[in-house]
Coordinates of C-alpha atoms and ligand atoms in Angstrom, one line a residue:
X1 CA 100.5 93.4 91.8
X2 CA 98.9 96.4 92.4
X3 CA 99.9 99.9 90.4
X4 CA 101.5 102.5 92.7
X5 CA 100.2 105.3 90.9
X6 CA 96.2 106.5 91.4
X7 CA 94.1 108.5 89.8
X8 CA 91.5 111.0 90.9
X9 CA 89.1 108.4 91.1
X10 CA 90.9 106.1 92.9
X11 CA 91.7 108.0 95.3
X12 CA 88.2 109.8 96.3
X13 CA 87.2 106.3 96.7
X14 CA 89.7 105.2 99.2
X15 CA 89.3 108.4 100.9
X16 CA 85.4 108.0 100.9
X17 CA 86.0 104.0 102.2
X18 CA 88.1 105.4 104.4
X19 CA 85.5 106.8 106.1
X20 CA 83.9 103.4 106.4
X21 CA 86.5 101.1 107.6
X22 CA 90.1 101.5 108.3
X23 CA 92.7 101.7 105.0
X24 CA 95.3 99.2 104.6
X25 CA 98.8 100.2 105.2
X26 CA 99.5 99.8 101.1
X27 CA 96.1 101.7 100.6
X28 CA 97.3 104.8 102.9
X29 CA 100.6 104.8 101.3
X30 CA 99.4 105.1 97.4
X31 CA 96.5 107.2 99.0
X32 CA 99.5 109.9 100.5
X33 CA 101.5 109.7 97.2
X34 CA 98.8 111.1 95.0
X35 CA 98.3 113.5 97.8
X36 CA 101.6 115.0 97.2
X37 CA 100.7 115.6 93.9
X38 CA 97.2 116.9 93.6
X39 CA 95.7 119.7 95.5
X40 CA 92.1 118.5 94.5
X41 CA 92.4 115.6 96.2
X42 CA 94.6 117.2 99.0
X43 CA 91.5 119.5 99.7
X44 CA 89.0 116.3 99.6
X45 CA 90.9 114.6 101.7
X46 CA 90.9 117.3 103.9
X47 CA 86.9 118.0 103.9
X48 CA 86.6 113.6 104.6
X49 CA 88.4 114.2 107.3
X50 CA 87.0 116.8 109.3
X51 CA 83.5 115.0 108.1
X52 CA 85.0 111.8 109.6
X53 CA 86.2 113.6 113.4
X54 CA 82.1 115.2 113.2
X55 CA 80.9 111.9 112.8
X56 CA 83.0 110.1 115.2
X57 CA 81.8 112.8 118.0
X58 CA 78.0 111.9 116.3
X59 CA 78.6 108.3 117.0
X60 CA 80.2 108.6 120.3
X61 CA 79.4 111.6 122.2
X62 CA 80.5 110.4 125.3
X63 CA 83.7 108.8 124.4
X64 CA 86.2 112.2 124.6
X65 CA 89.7 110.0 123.9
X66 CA 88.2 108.9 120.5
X67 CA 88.4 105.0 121.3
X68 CA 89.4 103.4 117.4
X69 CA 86.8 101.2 116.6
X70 CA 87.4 97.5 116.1
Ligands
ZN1 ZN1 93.8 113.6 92.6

């Protein structure tokens, strides 16, 4: 059994994965509960995913709906 609880680490490495593959539903949920509790992370979280909307507009320009990948 996994541990609810993250740490910093932990969670700047699901956010960075994140950017690589799609999070698991238990992943996302540990990942929003340290959220609620750390503005660092809040605020890298943030920045992932603004890098992750430029780099889905990189990888397909001409795809406007933002298809999810497989
Ligand atoms: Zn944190």
């Amino acid at each position: 059994m996994m541990r609810v609880k993250m740490t910093c680490k932990e969670a700047h490495r699901v956010v960075s994965e994140g950017l690589d593959r799609d999070l698991s539903l238990f992943e996302r949920l540990r990942l929003r509960l340290h959220l609620r509790i750390c503005d660092a992370c809040t605020r890298f979280n943030g920045q992932m995913a603004l890098l992750r909307q430029a780099m889905r507009k990189l990888s397909a320009p001409d795809d406007a709906a933002g298809q999810e990948r497989k």
